Short mmCIF file of C-alpha atoms in Angstrom, two decimals:
data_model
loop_
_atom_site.label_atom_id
_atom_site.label_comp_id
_atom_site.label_asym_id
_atom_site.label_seq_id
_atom_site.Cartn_x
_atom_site.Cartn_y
_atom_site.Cartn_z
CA UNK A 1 28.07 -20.06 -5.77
CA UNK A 2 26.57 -19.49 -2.44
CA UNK A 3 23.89 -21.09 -0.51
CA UNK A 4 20.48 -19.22 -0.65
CA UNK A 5 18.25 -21.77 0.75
CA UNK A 6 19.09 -24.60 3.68
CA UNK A 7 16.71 -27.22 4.84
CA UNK A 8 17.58 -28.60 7.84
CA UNK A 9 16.06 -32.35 9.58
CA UNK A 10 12.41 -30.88 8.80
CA UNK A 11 9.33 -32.82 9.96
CA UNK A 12 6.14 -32.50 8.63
CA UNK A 13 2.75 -34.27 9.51
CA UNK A 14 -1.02 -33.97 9.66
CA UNK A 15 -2.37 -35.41 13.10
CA UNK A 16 -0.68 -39.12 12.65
CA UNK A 17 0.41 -38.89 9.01
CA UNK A 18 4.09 -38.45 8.67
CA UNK A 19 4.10 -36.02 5.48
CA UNK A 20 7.72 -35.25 5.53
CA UNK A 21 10.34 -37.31 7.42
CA UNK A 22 13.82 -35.69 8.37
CA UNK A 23 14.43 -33.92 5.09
CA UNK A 24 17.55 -31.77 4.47
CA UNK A 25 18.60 -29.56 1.36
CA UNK A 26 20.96 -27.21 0.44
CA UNK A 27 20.79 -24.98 -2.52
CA UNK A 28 22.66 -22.65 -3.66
CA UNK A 29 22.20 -19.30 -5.54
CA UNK A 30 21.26 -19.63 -9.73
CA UNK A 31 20.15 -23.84 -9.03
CA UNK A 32 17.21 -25.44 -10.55
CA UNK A 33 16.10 -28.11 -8.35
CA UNK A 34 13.39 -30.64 -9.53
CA UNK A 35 11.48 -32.49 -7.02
CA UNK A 36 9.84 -35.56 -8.52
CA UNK A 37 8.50 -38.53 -7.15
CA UNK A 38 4.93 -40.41 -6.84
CA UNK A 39 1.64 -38.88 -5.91
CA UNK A 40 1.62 -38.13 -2.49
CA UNK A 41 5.00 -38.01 -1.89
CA UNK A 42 5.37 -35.09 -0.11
CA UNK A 43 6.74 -32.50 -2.45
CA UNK A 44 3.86 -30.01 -2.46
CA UNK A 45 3.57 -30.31 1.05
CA UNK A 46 7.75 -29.43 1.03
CA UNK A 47 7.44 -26.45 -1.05
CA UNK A 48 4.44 -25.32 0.93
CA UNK A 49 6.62 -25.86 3.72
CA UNK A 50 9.57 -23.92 2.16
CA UNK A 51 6.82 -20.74 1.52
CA UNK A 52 5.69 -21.10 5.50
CA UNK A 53 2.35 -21.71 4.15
CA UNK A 54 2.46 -24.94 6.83
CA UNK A 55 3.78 -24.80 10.58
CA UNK A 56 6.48 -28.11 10.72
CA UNK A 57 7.39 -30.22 13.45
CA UNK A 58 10.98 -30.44 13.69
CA UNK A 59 13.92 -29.05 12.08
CA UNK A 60 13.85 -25.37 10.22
CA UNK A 61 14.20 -23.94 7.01
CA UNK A 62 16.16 -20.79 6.58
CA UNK A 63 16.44 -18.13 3.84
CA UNK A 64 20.06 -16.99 3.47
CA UNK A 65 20.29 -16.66 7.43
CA UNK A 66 16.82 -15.62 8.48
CA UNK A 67 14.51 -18.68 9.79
CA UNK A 68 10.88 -19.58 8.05
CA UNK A 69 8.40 -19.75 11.10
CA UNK A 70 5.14 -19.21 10.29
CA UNK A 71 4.22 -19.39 13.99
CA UNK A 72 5.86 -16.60 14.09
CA UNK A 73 5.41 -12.77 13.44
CA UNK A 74 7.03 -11.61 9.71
CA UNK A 75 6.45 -14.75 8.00
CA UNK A 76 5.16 -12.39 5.24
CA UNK A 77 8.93 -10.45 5.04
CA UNK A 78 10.44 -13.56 3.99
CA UNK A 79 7.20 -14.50 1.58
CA UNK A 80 8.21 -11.60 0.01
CA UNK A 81 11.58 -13.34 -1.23
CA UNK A 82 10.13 -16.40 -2.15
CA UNK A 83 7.89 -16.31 -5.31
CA UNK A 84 5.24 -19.03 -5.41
CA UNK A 85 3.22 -20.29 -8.79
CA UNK A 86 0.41 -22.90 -7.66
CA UNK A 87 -1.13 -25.45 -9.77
CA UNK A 88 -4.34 -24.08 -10.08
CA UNK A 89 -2.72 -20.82 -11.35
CA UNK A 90 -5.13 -18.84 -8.53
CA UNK A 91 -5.21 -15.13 -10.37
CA UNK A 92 -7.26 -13.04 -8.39
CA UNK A 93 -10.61 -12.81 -10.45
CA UNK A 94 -11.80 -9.70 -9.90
CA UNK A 95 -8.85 -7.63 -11.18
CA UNK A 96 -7.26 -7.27 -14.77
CA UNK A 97 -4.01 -9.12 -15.59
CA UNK A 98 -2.24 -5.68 -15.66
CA UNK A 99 -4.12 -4.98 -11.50
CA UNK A 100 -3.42 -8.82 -10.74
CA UNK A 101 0.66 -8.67 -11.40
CA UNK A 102 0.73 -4.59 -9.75
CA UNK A 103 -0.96 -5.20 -6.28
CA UNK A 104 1.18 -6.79 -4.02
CA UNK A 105 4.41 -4.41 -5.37
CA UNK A 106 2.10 -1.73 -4.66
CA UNK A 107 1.06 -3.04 -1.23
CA UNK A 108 3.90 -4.89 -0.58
CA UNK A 109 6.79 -3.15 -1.41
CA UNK A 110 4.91 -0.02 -1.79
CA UNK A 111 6.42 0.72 -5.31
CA UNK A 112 4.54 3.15 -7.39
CA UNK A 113 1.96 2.58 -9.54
CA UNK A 114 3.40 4.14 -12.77
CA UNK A 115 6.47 2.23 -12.09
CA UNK A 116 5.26 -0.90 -11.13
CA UNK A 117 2.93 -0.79 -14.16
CA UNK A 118 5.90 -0.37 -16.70
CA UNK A 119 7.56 -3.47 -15.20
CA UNK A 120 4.76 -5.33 -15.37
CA UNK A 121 3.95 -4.54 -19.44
CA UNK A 122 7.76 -5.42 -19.80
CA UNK A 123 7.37 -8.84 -18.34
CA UNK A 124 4.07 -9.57 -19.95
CA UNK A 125 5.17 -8.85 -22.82
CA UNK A 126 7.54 -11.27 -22.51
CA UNK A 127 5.93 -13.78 -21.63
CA UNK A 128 3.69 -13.01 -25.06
CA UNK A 129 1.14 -11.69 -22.94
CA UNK A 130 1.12 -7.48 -22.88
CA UNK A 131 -1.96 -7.05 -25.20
CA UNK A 132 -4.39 -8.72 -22.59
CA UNK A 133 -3.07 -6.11 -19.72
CA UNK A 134 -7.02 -4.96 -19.59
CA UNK A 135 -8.26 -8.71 -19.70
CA UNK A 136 -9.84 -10.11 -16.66
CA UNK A 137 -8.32 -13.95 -15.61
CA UNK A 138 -11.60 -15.65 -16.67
CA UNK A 139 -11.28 -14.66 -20.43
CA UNK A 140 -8.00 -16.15 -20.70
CA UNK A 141 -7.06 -19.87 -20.94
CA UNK A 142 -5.25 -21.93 -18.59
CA UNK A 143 -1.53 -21.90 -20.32
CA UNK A 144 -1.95 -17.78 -20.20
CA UNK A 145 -3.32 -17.66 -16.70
CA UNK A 146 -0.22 -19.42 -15.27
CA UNK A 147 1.98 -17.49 -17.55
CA UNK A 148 0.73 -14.52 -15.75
CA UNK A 149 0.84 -15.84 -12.24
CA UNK A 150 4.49 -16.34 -13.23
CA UNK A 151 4.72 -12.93 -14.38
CA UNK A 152 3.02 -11.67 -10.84
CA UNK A 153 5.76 -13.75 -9.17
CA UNK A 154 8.50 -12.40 -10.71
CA UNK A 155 6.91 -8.50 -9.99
CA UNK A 156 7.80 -9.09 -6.08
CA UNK A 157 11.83 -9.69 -7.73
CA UNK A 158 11.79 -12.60 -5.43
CA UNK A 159 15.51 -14.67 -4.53
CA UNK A 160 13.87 -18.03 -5.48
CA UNK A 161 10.74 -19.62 -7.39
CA UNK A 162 8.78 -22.53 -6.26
CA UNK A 163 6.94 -24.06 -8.99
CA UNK A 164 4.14 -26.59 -7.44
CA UNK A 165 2.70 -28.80 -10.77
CA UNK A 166 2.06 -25.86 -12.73
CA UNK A 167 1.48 -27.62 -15.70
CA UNK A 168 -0.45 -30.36 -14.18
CA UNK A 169 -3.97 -28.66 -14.63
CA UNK A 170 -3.27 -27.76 -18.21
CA UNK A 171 -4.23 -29.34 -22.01
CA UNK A 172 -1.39 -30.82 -23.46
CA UNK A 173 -1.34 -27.98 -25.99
CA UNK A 174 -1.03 -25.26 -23.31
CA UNK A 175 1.97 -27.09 -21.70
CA UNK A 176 4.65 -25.87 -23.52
CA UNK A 177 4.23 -22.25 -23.30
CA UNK A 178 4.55 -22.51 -20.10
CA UNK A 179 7.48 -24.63 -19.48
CA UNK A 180 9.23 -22.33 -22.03
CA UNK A 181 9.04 -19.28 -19.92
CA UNK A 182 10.45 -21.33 -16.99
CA UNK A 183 13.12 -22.93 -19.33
CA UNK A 184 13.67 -19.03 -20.22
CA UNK A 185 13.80 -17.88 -16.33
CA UNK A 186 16.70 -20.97 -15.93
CA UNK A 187 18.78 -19.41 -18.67
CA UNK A 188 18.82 -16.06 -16.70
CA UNK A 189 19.85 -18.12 -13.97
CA UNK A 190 17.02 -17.67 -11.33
CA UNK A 191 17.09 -20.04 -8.51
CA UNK A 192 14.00 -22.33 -8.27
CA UNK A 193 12.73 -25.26 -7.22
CA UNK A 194 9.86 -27.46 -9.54
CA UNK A 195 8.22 -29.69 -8.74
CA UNK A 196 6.16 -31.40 -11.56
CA UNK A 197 5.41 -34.76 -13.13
CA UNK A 198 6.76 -33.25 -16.98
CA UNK A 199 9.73 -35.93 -16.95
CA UNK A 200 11.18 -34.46 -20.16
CA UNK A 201 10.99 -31.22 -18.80
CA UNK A 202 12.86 -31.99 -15.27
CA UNK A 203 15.51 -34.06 -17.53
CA UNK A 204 16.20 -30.59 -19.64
CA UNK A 205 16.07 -27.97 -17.09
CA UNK A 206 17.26 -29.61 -13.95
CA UNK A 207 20.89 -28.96 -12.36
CA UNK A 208 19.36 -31.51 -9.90
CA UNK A 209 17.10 -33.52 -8.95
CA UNK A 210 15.42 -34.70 -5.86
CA UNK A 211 13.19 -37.95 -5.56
CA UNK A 212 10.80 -38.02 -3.22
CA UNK A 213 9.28 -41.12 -1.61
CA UNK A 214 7.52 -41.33 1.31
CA UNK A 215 8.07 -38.41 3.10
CA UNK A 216 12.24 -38.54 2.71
CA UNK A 217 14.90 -37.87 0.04
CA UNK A 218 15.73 -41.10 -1.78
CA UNK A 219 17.88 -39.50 -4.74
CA UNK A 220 19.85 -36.36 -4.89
CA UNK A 221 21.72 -35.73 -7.60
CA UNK A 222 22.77 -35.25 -11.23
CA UNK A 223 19.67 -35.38 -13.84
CA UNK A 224 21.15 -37.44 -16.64
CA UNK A 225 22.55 -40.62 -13.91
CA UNK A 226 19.23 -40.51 -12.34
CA UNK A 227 17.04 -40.71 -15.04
CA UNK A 228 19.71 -43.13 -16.94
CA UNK A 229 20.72 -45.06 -14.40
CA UNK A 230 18.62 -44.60 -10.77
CA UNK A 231 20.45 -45.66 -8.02
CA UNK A 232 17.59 -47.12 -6.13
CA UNK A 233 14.83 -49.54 -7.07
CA UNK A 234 12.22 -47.15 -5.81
CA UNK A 235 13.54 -44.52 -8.43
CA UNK A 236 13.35 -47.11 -11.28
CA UNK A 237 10.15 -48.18 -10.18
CA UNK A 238 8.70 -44.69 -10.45
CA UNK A 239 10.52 -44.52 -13.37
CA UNK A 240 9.15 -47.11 -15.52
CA UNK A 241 5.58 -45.77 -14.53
CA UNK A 242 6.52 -42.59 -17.22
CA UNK A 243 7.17 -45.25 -19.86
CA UNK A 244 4.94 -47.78 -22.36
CA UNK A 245 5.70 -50.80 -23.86
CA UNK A 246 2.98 -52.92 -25.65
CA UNK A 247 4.80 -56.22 -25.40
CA UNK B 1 -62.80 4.92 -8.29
CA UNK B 2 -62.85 8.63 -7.59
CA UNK B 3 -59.99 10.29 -8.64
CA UNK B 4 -60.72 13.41 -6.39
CA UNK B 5 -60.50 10.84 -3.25
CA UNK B 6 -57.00 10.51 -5.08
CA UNK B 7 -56.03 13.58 -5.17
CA UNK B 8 -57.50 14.58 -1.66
CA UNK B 9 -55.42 11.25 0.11
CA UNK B 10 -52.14 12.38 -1.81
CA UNK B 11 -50.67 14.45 0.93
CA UNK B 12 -51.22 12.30 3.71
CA UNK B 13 -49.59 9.27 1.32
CA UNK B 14 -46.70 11.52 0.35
CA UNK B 15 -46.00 12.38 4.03
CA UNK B 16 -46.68 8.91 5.13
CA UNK B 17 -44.21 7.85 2.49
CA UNK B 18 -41.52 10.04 3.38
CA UNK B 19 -41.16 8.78 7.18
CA UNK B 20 -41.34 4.94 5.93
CA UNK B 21 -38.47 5.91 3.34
CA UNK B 22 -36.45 7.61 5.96
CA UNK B 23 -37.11 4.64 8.76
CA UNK B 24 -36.89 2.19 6.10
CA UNK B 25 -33.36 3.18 4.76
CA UNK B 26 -32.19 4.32 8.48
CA UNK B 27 -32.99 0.95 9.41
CA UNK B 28 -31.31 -0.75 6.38
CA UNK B 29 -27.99 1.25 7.06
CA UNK B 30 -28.04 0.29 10.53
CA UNK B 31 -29.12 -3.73 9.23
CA UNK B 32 -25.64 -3.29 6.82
CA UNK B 33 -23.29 -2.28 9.75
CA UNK B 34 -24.57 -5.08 11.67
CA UNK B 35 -24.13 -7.23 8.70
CA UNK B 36 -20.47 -6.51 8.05
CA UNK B 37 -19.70 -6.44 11.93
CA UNK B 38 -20.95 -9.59 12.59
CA UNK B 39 -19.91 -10.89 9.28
CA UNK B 40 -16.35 -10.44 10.02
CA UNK B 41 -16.85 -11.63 13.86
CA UNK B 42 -17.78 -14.88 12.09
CA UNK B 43 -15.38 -15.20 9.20
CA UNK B 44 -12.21 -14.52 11.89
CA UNK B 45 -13.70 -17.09 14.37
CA UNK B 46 -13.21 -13.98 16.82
CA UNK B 47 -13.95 -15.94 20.45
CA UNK B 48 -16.81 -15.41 22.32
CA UNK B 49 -18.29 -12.62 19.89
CA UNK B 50 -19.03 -15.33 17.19
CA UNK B 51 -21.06 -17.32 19.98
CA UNK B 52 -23.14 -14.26 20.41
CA UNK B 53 -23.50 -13.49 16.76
CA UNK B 54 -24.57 -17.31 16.03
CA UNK B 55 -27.10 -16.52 18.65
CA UNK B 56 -28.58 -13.05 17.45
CA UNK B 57 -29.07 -14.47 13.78
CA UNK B 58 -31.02 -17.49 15.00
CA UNK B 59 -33.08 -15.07 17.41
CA UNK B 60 -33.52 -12.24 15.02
CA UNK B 61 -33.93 -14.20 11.78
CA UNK B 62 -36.63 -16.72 13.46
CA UNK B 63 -38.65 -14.30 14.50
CA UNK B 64 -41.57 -11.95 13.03
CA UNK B 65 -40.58 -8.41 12.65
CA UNK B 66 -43.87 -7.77 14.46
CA UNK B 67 -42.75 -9.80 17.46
CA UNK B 68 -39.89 -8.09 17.44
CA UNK B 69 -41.05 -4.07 16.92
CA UNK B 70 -43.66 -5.26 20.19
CA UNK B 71 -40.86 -6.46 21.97
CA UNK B 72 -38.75 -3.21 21.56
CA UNK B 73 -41.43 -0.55 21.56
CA UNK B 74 -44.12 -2.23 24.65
CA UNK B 75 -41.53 -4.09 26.40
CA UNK B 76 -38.89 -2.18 26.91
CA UNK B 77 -40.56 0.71 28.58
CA UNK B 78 -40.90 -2.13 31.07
CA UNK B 79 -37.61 -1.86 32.12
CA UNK B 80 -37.43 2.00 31.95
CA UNK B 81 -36.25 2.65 28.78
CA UNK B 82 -38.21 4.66 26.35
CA UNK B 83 -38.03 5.26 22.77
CA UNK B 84 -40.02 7.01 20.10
CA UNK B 85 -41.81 4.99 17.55
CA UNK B 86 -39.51 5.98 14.93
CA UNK B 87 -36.19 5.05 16.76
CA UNK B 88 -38.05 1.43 17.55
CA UNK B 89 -39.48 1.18 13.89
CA UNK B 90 -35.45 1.79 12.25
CA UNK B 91 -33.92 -0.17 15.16
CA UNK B 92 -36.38 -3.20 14.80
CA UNK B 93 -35.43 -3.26 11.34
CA UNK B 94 -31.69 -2.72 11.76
CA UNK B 95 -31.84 -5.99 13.90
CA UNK B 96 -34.05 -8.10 11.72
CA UNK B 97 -32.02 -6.91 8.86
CA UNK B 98 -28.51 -7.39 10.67
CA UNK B 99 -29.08 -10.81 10.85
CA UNK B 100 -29.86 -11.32 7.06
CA UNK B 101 -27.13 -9.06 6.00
CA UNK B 102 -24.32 -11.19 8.47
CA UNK B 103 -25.17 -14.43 6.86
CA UNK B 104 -25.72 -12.93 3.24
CA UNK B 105 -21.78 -11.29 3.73
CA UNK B 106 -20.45 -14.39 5.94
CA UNK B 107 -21.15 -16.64 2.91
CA UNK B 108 -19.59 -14.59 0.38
CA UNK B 109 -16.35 -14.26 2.50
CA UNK B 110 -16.96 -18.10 2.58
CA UNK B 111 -17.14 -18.76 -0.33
CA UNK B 112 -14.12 -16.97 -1.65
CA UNK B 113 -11.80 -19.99 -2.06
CA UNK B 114 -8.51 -20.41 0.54
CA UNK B 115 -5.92 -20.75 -1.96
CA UNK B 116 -6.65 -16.72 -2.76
CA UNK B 117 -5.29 -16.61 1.00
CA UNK B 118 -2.33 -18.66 0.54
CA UNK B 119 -1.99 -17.03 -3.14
CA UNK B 120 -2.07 -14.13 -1.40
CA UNK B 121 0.37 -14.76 1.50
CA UNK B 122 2.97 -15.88 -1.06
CA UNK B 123 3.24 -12.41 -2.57
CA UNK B 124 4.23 -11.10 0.74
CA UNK B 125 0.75 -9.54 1.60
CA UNK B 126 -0.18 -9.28 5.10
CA UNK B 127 -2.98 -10.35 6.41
CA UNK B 128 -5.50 -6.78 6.58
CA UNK B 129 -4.23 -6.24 3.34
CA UNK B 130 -5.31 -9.76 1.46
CA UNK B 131 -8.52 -9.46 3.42
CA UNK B 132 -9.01 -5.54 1.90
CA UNK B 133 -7.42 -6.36 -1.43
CA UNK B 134 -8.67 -9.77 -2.28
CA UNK B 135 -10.91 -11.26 0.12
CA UNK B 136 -13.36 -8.84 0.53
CA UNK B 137 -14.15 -7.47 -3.06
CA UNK B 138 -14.65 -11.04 -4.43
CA UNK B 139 -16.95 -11.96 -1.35
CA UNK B 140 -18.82 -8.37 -2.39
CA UNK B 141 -19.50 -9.57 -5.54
CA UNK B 142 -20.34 -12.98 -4.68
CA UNK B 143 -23.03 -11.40 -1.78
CA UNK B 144 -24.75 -8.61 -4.05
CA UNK B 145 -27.73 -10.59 -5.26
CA UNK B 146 -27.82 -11.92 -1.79
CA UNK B 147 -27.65 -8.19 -0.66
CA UNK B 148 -30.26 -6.75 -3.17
CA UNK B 149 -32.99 -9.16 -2.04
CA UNK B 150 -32.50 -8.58 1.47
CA UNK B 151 -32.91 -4.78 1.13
CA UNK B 152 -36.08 -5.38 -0.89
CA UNK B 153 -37.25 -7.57 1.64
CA UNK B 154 -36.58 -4.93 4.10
CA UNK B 155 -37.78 -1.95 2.94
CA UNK B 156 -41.10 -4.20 2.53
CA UNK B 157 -41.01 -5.28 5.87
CA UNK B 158 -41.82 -1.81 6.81
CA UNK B 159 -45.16 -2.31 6.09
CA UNK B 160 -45.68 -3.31 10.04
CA UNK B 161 -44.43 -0.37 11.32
CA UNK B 162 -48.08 0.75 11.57
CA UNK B 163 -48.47 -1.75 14.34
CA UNK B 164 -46.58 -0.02 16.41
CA UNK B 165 -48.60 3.58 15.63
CA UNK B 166 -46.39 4.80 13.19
CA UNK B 167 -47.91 7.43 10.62
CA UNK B 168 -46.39 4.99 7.68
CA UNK B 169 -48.11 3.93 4.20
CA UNK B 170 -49.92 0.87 6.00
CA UNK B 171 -51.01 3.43 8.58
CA UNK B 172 -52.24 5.80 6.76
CA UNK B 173 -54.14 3.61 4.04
CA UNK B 174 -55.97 1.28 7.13
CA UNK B 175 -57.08 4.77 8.83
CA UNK B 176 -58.20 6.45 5.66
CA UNK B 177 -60.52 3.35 5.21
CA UNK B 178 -61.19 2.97 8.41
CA UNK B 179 -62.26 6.77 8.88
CA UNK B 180 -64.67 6.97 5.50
CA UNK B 181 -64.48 3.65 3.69
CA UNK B 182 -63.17 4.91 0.40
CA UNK B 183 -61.13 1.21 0.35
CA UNK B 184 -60.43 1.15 -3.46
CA UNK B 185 -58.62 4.57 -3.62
CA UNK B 186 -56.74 3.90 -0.26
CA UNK B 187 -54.90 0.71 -1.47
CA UNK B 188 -54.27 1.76 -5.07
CA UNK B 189 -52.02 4.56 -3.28
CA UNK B 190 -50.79 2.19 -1.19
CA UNK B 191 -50.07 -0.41 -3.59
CA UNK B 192 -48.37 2.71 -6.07
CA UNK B 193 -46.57 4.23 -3.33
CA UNK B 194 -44.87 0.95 -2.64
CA UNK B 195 -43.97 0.34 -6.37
CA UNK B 196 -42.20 3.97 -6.19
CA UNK B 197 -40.69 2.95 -3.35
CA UNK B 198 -39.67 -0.42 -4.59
CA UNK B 199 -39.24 -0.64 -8.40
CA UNK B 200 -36.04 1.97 -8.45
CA UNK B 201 -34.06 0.17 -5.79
CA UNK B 202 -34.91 -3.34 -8.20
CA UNK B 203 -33.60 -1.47 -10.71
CA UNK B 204 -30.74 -0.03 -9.20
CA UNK B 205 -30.22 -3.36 -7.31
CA UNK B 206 -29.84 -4.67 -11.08
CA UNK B 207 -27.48 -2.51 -12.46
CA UNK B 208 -25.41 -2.41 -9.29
CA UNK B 209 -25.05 -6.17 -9.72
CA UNK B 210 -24.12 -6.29 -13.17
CA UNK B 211 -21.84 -3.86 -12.49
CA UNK B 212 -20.24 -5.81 -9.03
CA UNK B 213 -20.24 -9.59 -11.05
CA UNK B 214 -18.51 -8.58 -14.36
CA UNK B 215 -15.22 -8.49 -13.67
CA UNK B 216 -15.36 -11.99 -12.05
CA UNK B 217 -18.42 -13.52 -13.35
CA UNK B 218 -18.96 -11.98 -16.71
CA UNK B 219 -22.43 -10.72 -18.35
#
């Protein structure tokens, strides 16, 4: 395996609010990494971070061997690489499903239309979702709105996927179709990173897993001996929030 | 009412009608240039320009058109510069209407949320090309009933062109009556003659926005 991604001492913070304090990562081509940890941890902030969608502080973050800057020019060459799938699933509204997953291969990588088009219908139709090519966002529900901002994702053939909560704005019911088109991407071996609050979820599809607290990396490590046996109190702390017991 | 008044006033209405549609609609395309110009000024926080666009809209949209078409067509001769009637009628309205237009564009770009941006940026895109791709069509269809009432407010704001002796439909109705008191028959033609002016751009304005919201808003 080789390393794709490498985070290195980064430092984050709005005005006086340390967001992100001295974090460093590694990963390495074909991982799934899952960031959990509590509310306002950090981790969004981290992938946005990772996607040079925020200028940091201190330390970098570099793809393969090119450095993330987005003070700098070309922040959009690496964005390329890096597909992004927000919480809110953020489709553009005014074009169909079958416009919304073409346009930036057309723009971007200036693939043609035809071709772009035939890609498209094969992913959609994986991911169930090839009869509503004509459909515009607003007539379709949550669970196939993010399946298609995965789909428009995976059109720019990026190195890695950053998942931000994508379930997090969905009914229970629309949960699962989601999570099994990411649990399909793992099985083709697509390097991403997840954050999400779906415990079950992280404890199938992880190779790792990073907890967040307070701005800094408190676990990294194997899924099954963190979730069965957390190292640190914080971990078991956030842990017990996920489970009930009436006595 | 005497219909053969009617018929006698019909040329000088139809002629009349003719310059305040061409002024009217010279002036509108001039108010939507100034719109998107100083639209974009504002919505890219360019330096110095937005300063002097927040300044125009307050001056422009606080004042009477009147004011304004008196200011252009008797005051600026005071300074030596001279312009036909016409010219000051279309650029009076270009300037009232450029200040409507800016904020009825500014706060559809506004209004288009930031994560389309960031959504956006995280395909790759570059900036020009979210703004042309994504930005701007959904602030377009967020503006167009914004847009629509403006250019029917416009095109009846051309009713004062008169003040400043322009052969237009006000003109021509107020010297008609003024000349042999047939007062009935002037303002029905000047009350119809708006309505033709009027009622096809409502109806246009209609379909146009149907058409624009759809895709993002529905029917």
């Amino acid at each position: 395996m080789s390393e794709i991604l490498r985070v290195e001492h980064l430092k984050k913070s709005f005005d006086e609010l340390m967001v992100l304090d001295d974090i460093n990562l590694s990963v390495q081509r074909g991982e799934v990494v899952v960031i959990v940890g509590p509310s306002g941890c950090g981790k969004s902030t981290f992938l946005r971070c990772i996607n040079g969608l925020e200028e940091i502080q201190e330390g970098r973050v570099l793809l393969g061997d090119e450095v993330i800057n987005p003070a700098q020019k070309g922040t959009n060459k690496h964005r390329e690489k890096i597909g992004m799938v927000f919480q809110s699933y953020d489709l553009f509204p005014h074009k169909t499903i079958l416009e919304n997953t073409t346009l930036a291969p057309q723009k971007v990588l200036k693939r043609k239309k035809d071709d772009a088009e035939k890609e498209a219908l094969e992913l959609l139709d994986r991911v169930g979702l090839a009869s509503r090519k004509d459909s515009y966002p607003r007539m379709l529900s949550g669970g196939q709105k993010q399946r298609v901002a995965i789909v428009r994702a995976l059109m720019m053939h990026p190195e890695i996927l950053l998942f931000d909560e994508v379930t997090a704005a969905l009914d229970p019911e629309m949960v699962r179709e989601v999570l099994d088109v990411i649990l399909d991407l793992a099985k083709q071996k697509r390097t991403m990173l997840i954050v999400t609050h779906e415990m079950a979820f992280a404890k199938a599809i992880a190779d790792r897993i990073l907890f967040l607290d307070g701005g800094q990396v408190i676990e990294d490590g194997d899924p099954k001996q963190f979730f069965e046996s957390p190292r640190t109190e914080r971990a078991k702390k956030f842990l017990s929030t996920f489970e009930y017991d009436r006595s | 009412m005497n219909t053969e008044v009617l018929r006698s006033y019909l040329p000088l209405f139809t002629e009349a009608f003719l310059l305040t549609v061409k002024i009217g609609w010279i002036g509108i395309a001039l108010s939507f240039l100034i719109g998107f110009v100083c639209a974009f000024i504002r919505y890219f926080r360019i330096p110095v320009l937005t300063g002097i666009v927040k300044g125009y809209v307050e001056l422009f949209r606080n004042t009477p058109l009147l004011i304004q078409l008196f200011f252009i067509y008797y005051g600026l001769p005071a300074v030596g510069i001279r312009v036909s009637a016409e010219v000051c009628g279309a650029v009076g309205l270009g300037l009232l209407g450029g200040s409507y237009m800016t904020e009825s564009i500014r706060s559809g770009l506004e209004a288009v949320p930031y994560i389309q941006t960031e959504s956006a940026l995280s395909l790759g895109m570059t900036k020009t090309a979210l703004f042309v791709h994504v930005i701007l069509p959904q602030a377009l269809s967020i503006s167009v009933p914004a847009l629509v009432a403006n250019l029917i407010f416009l095109l009846k704001e051309t009713s004062v062109f008169s003040a400043i002796s322009l052969m237009d439909l006000m003109f021509t109705a107020k010297d008609l009556i003024g000349l042999y008191y047939n007062t009935t028959e002037s303002l029905v033609l000047l009350v119809l003659f708006y309505i033709l002016m009027l009622l096809p751009v409502s109806i246009a304005g209609s379909l146009i926005e149907k058409k624009a919201r759809f895709k993002m808003f529905g029917d």
